[in-house]
PDB file of C-alpha atoms in Angstrom:
ATOM      1  CA  MET M   1      23.223 -68.148-101.193  1.00 52.00           C
ATOM      2  CA  SER M   2      25.022 -64.799-101.269  1.00 50.00           C
ATOM      3  CA  LYS M   3      24.377 -62.251 -98.561  1.00 68.00           C
ATOM      4  CA  THR M   4      23.075 -58.808 -99.430  1.00 75.00           C
ATOM      5  CA  VAL M   5      25.515 -56.112 -98.390  1.00 85.00           C
ATOM      6  CA  ARG M   6      23.809 -53.136 -96.742  1.00 91.00           C
ATOM      7  CA  PRO M   7      25.595 -50.063 -95.357  1.00 94.00           C
ATOM      8  CA  VAL M   8      26.418 -50.031 -91.631  1.00 96.00           C
ATOM      9  CA  GLU M   9      23.826 -48.179 -89.552  1.00 96.00           C
ATOM     10  CA  SER M  10      24.222 -47.027 -85.973  1.00 97.00           C
ATOM     11  CA  VAL M  11      20.994 -47.032 -83.980  1.00 96.00           C
ATOM     12  CA  TRP M  12      22.313 -43.889 -82.285  1.00 96.00           C
ATOM     13  CA  ASN M  13      21.895 -42.036 -85.594  1.00 97.00           C
ATOM     14  CA  TYR M  14      18.215 -43.002 -85.853  1.00 97.00           C
ATOM     15  CA  PRO M  15      15.690 -40.249 -85.077  1.00 95.00           C
ATOM     16  CA  ARG M  16      13.442 -39.603 -82.113  1.00 93.00           C
ATOM     17  CA  PRO M  17      10.533 -39.474 -82.630  1.00 94.00           C
ATOM     18  CA  PRO M  18      10.863 -42.546 -84.848  1.00 95.00           C
ATOM     19  CA  ARG M  19      10.737 -42.511 -88.635  1.00 96.00           C
ATOM     20  CA  LEU M  20       8.705 -44.852 -90.848  1.00 97.00           C
ATOM     21  CA  GLU M  21      10.233 -45.767 -94.178  1.00 97.00           C
ATOM     22  CA  PRO M  22       9.360 -48.250 -96.909  1.00 98.00           C
ATOM     23  CA  THR M  23      11.835 -51.034 -97.565  1.00 98.00           C
ATOM     24  CA  SER M  24      12.285 -53.208-100.626  1.00 97.00           C
ATOM     25  CA  SER M  25      14.387 -55.715 -98.676  1.00 97.00           C
ATOM     26  CA  ARG M  26      13.018 -59.251 -98.795  1.00 98.00           C
ATOM     27  CA  LEU M  27      11.449 -59.847 -95.377  1.00 98.00           C
ATOM     28  CA  ARG M  28      10.480 -63.368 -94.303  1.00 98.00           C
ATOM     29  CA  VAL M  29       9.162 -65.235 -91.290  1.00 96.00           C
ATOM     30  CA  ILE M  30       9.377 -69.038 -91.541  1.00 94.00           C
ATOM     31  CA  TRP M  31       7.838 -71.447 -88.987  1.00 90.00           C
ATOM     32  CA  GLU M  32       9.622 -74.728 -88.184  1.00 89.00           C
ATOM     33  CA  SER M  33       8.217 -77.343 -85.813  1.00 85.00           C
ATOM     34  CA  LYS M  34      10.691 -78.756 -83.296  1.00 84.00           C
ATOM     35  CA  ASP M  35      10.064 -82.289 -84.509  1.00 82.00           C
ATOM     36  CA  GLY M  36      11.072 -81.245 -88.037  1.00 78.00           C
ATOM     37  CA  GLY M  37       7.694 -82.217 -89.450  1.00 76.00           C
ATOM     38  CA  GLU M  38       6.596 -78.782 -90.586  1.00 80.00           C
ATOM     39  CA  LYS M  39       8.252 -75.833 -92.235  1.00 87.00           C
ATOM     40  CA  ARG M  40       6.008 -73.086 -93.474  1.00 90.00           C
ATOM     41  CA  THR M  41       6.337 -69.485 -94.641  1.00 95.00           C
ATOM     42  CA  VAL M  42       4.260 -67.303 -92.331  1.00 95.00           C
ATOM     43  CA  ALA M  43       5.048 -64.023 -94.094  1.00 97.00           C
ATOM     44  CA  GLU M  44       7.130 -62.803 -97.021  1.00 98.00           C
ATOM     45  CA  THR M  45       7.300 -59.417 -98.720  1.00 98.00           C
ATOM     46  CA  THR M  46       9.436 -56.885-100.555  1.00 98.00           C
ATOM     47  CA  LYS M  47       6.848 -54.186 -99.792  1.00 98.00           C
ATOM     48  CA  GLY M  48       7.298 -53.754 -96.072  1.00 98.00           C
ATOM     49  CA  TYR M  49       8.094 -50.839 -93.842  1.00 98.00           C
ATOM     50  CA  ARG M  50      10.682 -50.384 -91.178  1.00 97.00           C
ATOM     51  CA  VAL M  51      10.545 -48.128 -88.144  1.00 96.00           C
ATOM     52  CA  LEU M  52      13.791 -46.502 -87.044  1.00 96.00           C
ATOM     53  CA  GLU M  53      14.087 -45.084 -83.530  1.00 94.00           C
ATOM     54  CA  THR M  54      17.091 -43.896 -81.534  1.00 94.00           C
ATOM     55  CA  SER M  55      18.774 -46.758 -79.636  1.00 93.00           C
ATOM     56  CA  HIS M  56      16.677 -49.529 -81.271  1.00 93.00           C
ATOM     57  CA  PRO M  57      17.372 -51.836 -84.203  1.00 96.00           C
ATOM     58  CA  PRO M  58      14.635 -51.583 -86.863  1.00 97.00           C
ATOM     59  CA  THR M  59      11.222 -53.178 -86.539  1.00 96.00           C
ATOM     60  CA  TYR M  60       9.743 -54.493 -89.790  1.00 98.00           C
ATOM     61  CA  TYR M  61       6.073 -54.378 -90.783  1.00 98.00           C
ATOM     62  CA  PHE M  62       4.484 -56.763 -93.299  1.00 98.00           C
ATOM     63  CA  PRO M  63       1.383 -55.938 -95.345  1.00 98.00           C
ATOM     64  CA  PRO M  64      -1.526 -58.271 -94.484  1.00 97.00           C
ATOM     65  CA  SER M  65      -1.567 -59.534 -98.092  1.00 98.00           C
ATOM     66  CA  SER M  66       1.948 -60.976 -97.578  1.00 98.00           C
ATOM     67  CA  ILE M  67       1.003 -63.003 -94.494  1.00 97.00           C
ATOM     68  CA  ASP M  68      -0.612 -66.424 -94.254  1.00 95.00           C
ATOM     69  CA  MET M  69      -3.391 -65.110 -92.021  1.00 94.00           C
ATOM     70  CA  SER M  70      -4.763 -68.650 -91.565  1.00 91.00           C
ATOM     71  CA  LEU M  71      -1.844 -69.124 -89.154  1.00 92.00           C
ATOM     72  CA  LEU M  72      -2.719 -66.137 -86.958  1.00 94.00           C
ATOM     73  CA  ARG M  73      -5.508 -65.417 -84.485  1.00 93.00           C
ATOM     74  CA  PRO M  74      -6.243 -62.262 -82.485  1.00 93.00           C
ATOM     75  CA  SER M  75      -4.643 -62.605 -79.068  1.00 92.00           C
ATOM     76  CA  THR M  76      -6.161 -61.757 -75.750  1.00 82.00           C
ATOM     77  CA  ALA M  77      -2.706 -61.939 -74.158  1.00 71.00           C
ATOM     78  CA  ARG M  78      -2.158 -58.182 -74.079  1.00 79.00           C
ATOM     79  CA  ARG M  79      -2.516 -54.747 -75.583  1.00 84.00           C
ATOM     80  CA  THR M  80       0.108 -52.034 -75.438  1.00 82.00           C
ATOM     81  CA  MET M  81       0.281 -48.339 -76.172  1.00 82.00           C
ATOM     82  CA  CYS M  82       3.136 -46.818 -78.155  1.00 88.00           C
ATOM     83  CA  GLU M  83       3.530 -43.096 -77.602  1.00 88.00           C
ATOM     84  CA  TRP M  84       4.453 -42.718 -81.290  1.00 89.00           C
ATOM     85  CA  LYS M  85       2.231 -45.199 -83.141  1.00 94.00           C
ATOM     86  CA  GLY M  86      -0.874 -45.744 -81.002  1.00 92.00           C
ATOM     87  CA  GLN M  87      -2.483 -48.830 -79.457  1.00 94.00           C
ATOM     88  CA  ALA M  88      -1.143 -52.203 -80.559  1.00 95.00           C
ATOM     89  CA  THR M  89      -3.124 -55.404 -80.741  1.00 95.00           C
ATOM     90  CA  TYR M  90      -1.406 -58.787 -80.654  1.00 95.00           C
ATOM     91  CA  HIS M  91      -1.733 -62.018 -82.599  1.00 94.00           C
ATOM     92  CA  ASP M  92      -1.072 -65.656 -81.746  1.00 92.00           C
ATOM     93  CA  LEU M  93       0.519 -68.117 -84.154  1.00 91.00           C
ATOM     94  CA  VAL M  94      -1.462 -71.337 -84.426  1.00 89.00           C
ATOM     95  CA  LEU M  95       0.070 -74.638 -85.470  1.00 77.00           C
ATOM     96  CA  PRO M  96      -0.144 -75.160 -89.215  1.00 70.00           C
ATOM     97  CA  SER M  97      -0.947 -78.870 -88.726  1.00 72.00           C
ATOM     98  CA  ASP M  98      -4.196 -78.376 -86.814  1.00 73.00           C
ATOM     99  CA  ASN M  99      -4.821 -74.627 -87.084  1.00 70.00           C
ATOM    100  CA  SER M 100      -6.113 -74.441 -83.518  1.00 75.00           C
ATOM    101  CA  THR M 101      -3.256 -75.117 -81.093  1.00 81.00           C
ATOM    102  CA  ILE M 102      -1.461 -71.913 -80.161  1.00 85.00           C
ATOM    103  CA  ALA M 103       2.205 -72.306 -81.040  1.00 84.00           C
ATOM    104  CA  ALA M 104       3.314 -68.812 -80.012  1.00 86.00           C
ATOM    105  CA  ARG M 105       1.174 -66.446 -77.945  1.00 87.00           C
ATOM    106  CA  GLY M 106       1.214 -62.719 -78.685  1.00 89.00           C
ATOM    107  CA  ARG M 107       4.354 -62.818 -80.847  1.00 90.00           C
ATOM    108  CA  ALA M 108       3.080 -60.531 -83.616  1.00 94.00           C
ATOM    109  CA  TRP M 109       1.410 -57.152 -83.337  1.00 95.00           C
ATOM    110  CA  SER M 110      -0.330 -54.525 -85.421  1.00 96.00           C
ATOM    111  CA  TYR M 111      -1.847 -51.062 -85.181  1.00 96.00           C
ATOM    112  CA  PRO M 112      -5.498 -51.125 -86.303  1.00 96.00           C
ATOM    113  CA  GLU M 113      -5.833 -47.366 -85.692  1.00 96.00           C
ATOM    114  CA  PRO M 114      -2.345 -45.834 -85.805  1.00 96.00           C
ATOM    115  CA  VAL M 115      -1.717 -42.137 -85.322  1.00 95.00           C
ATOM    116  CA  PRO M 116      -1.738 -40.145 -88.610  1.00 95.00           C
ATOM    117  CA  GLU M 117       2.073 -40.195 -89.003  1.00 95.00           C
ATOM    118  CA  PHE M 118       1.999 -44.000 -89.076  1.00 96.00           C
ATOM    119  CA  LYS M 119      -1.190 -44.559 -91.097  1.00 97.00           C
ATOM    120  CA  SER M 120       0.866 -46.382 -93.768  1.00 97.00           C
ATOM    121  CA  ILE M 121       1.238 -49.382 -91.431  1.00 97.00           C
ATOM    122  CA  LYS M 122      -2.438 -49.666 -90.493  1.00 97.00           C
ATOM    123  CA  ASP M 123      -3.107 -53.400 -90.031  1.00 97.00           C
ATOM    124  CA  TYR M 124       0.450 -54.343 -91.065  1.00 98.00           C
ATOM    125  CA  LEU M 125       1.997 -56.951 -88.783  1.00 98.00           C
ATOM    126  CA  CYS M 126       5.342 -56.955 -87.042  1.00 97.00           C
ATOM    127  CA  PHE M 127       6.865 -60.154 -85.612  1.00 95.00           C
ATOM    128  CA  TYR M 128       9.154 -60.693 -82.656  1.00 93.00           C
ATOM    129  CA  ALA M 129      12.303 -62.426 -83.867  1.00 92.00           C
ATOM    130  CA  SER M 130      12.024 -64.829 -80.919  1.00 85.00           C
ATOM    131  CA  PRO M 131       8.763 -66.810 -80.895  1.00 72.00           C
ATOM    132  CA  GLN M 132       9.046 -68.214 -77.344  1.00 73.00           C
ATOM    133  CA  SER M 133       7.427 -71.506 -78.252  1.00 83.00           C
ATOM    134  CA  LYS M 134       7.900 -75.004 -76.879  1.00 83.00           C
ATOM    135  CA  VAL M 135       6.656 -76.653 -80.070  1.00 85.00           C
ATOM    136  CA  GLY M 136       8.732 -74.863 -82.678  1.00 86.00           C
ATOM    137  CA  THR M 137      10.441 -71.712 -83.768  1.00 87.00           C
ATOM    138  CA  TRP M 138      10.335 -69.208 -86.499  1.00 88.00           C
ATOM    139  CA  ARG M 139      13.227 -67.753 -88.328  1.00 93.00           C
ATOM    140  CA  CYS M 140      13.137 -64.148 -89.465  1.00 96.00           C
ATOM    141  CA  TYR M 141      15.143 -62.844 -92.402  1.00 97.00           C
ATOM    142  CA  VAL M 142      16.055 -59.537 -94.002  1.00 98.00           C
ATOM    143  CA  ASP M 143      17.193 -60.450 -97.504  1.00 97.00           C
ATOM    144  CA  ASP M 144      19.372 -63.541 -96.874  1.00 94.00           C
ATOM    145  CA  ASP M 145      20.433 -62.575 -93.360  1.00 97.00           C
ATOM    146  CA  GLU M 146      18.789 -64.434 -90.506  1.00 96.00           C
ATOM    147  CA  VAL M 147      18.076 -61.858 -87.826  1.00 96.00           C
ATOM    148  CA  THR M 148      18.686 -62.103 -84.122  1.00 94.00           C
ATOM    149  CA  ALA M 149      16.254 -60.733 -81.596  1.00 92.00           C
ATOM    150  CA  GLN M 150      16.868 -57.474 -79.810  1.00 90.00           C
ATOM    151  CA  GLU M 151      17.830 -58.228 -76.215  1.00 87.00           C
ATOM    152  CA  GLY M 152      14.931 -58.168 -73.793  1.00 81.00           C
ATOM    153  CA  ASP M 153      11.408 -58.863 -74.882  1.00 73.00           C
ATOM    154  CA  PHE M 154       9.797 -55.466 -75.047  1.00 74.00           C
ATOM    155  CA  TYR M 155      10.681 -53.844 -78.358  1.00 82.00           C
ATOM    156  CA  GLY M 156      10.805 -56.728 -80.825  1.00 88.00           C
ATOM    157  CA  SER M 157      13.421 -55.244 -83.129  1.00 93.00           C
ATOM    158  CA  TRP M 158      15.422 -57.277 -85.622  1.00 96.00           C
ATOM    159  CA  VAL M 159      19.228 -57.194 -85.556  1.00 96.00           C
ATOM    160  CA  THR M 160      21.074 -57.806 -88.829  1.00 97.00           C
ATOM    161  CA  PRO M 161      24.858 -57.708 -89.385  1.00 96.00           C
ATOM    162  CA  GLU M 162      24.993 -54.057 -90.473  1.00 97.00           C
ATOM    163  CA  ILE M 163      23.038 -52.702 -87.474  1.00 97.00           C
ATOM    164  CA  THR M 164      25.262 -51.546 -84.640  1.00 95.00           C
ATOM    165  CA  GLY M 165      24.773 -50.074 -81.204  1.00 94.00           C
ATOM    166  CA  GLY M 166      28.450 -49.266 -80.766  1.00 91.00           C
ATOM    167  CA  GLU M 167      29.808 -49.191 -77.219  1.00 91.00           C
ATOM    168  CA  ARG M 168      26.394 -48.312 -75.761  1.00 90.00           C
ATOM    169  CA  GLY M 169      24.624 -51.228 -77.416  1.00 90.00           C
ATOM    170  CA  PHE M 170      20.864 -51.368 -77.949  1.00 92.00           C
ATOM    171  CA  LYS M 171      18.072 -50.397 -75.608  1.00 87.00           C
ATOM    172  CA  GLY M 172      16.163 -53.392 -74.247  1.00 84.00           C
ATOM    173  CA  GLY M 173      18.701 -55.304 -72.227  1.00 79.00           C
ATOM    174  CA  PRO M 174      19.109 -55.232 -68.443  1.00 79.00           C
ATOM    175  CA  GLY M 175      19.669 -51.706 -67.113  1.00 78.00           C
ATOM    176  CA  THR M 176      18.606 -49.914 -70.309  1.00 79.00           C
ATOM    177  CA  MET M 177      14.903 -49.295 -69.760  1.00 68.00           C
ATOM    178  CA  GLY M 178      15.563 -45.844 -68.276  1.00 68.00           C
ATOM    179  CA  TRP M 179      17.446 -44.555 -71.328  1.00 67.00           C
TER     180      TRP M 179
END
């Protein structure tokens, strides 16, 4: 499969406050059980959005219609407040085989009542690239590029080959929270 070539982007050229922009890139989240017994598409779209913010790789938001919502449940694990987007609610991934065992807790989030500037992503879901699950994993893709997770576990951004942090790197890793 050929890789899509996208122009190089430095996260240090992204705006603050962040910008929301539609993307026609093919976004996918695919669940794979550790025992190899299950592989399932959790979400797939070419009608997503990405949020660009200084020092962060992009976060990608999927419309609810592009997500297998039978695999997700509202999470009681946490709620967070983004100064730019509003209050986030989280979602747990349940195992496709029994639809009740939580496979990944709080690894997707959405904004049910975003601030007006981000109303386009109301109820859209964003997924951490790292599921933190003992029973399986998911793989996240932008076009044909498998993403890597932004360092740390706070922001949930997706790193693809064309996204660079230069010498300063990305916010999220040890020692960067005060940036």
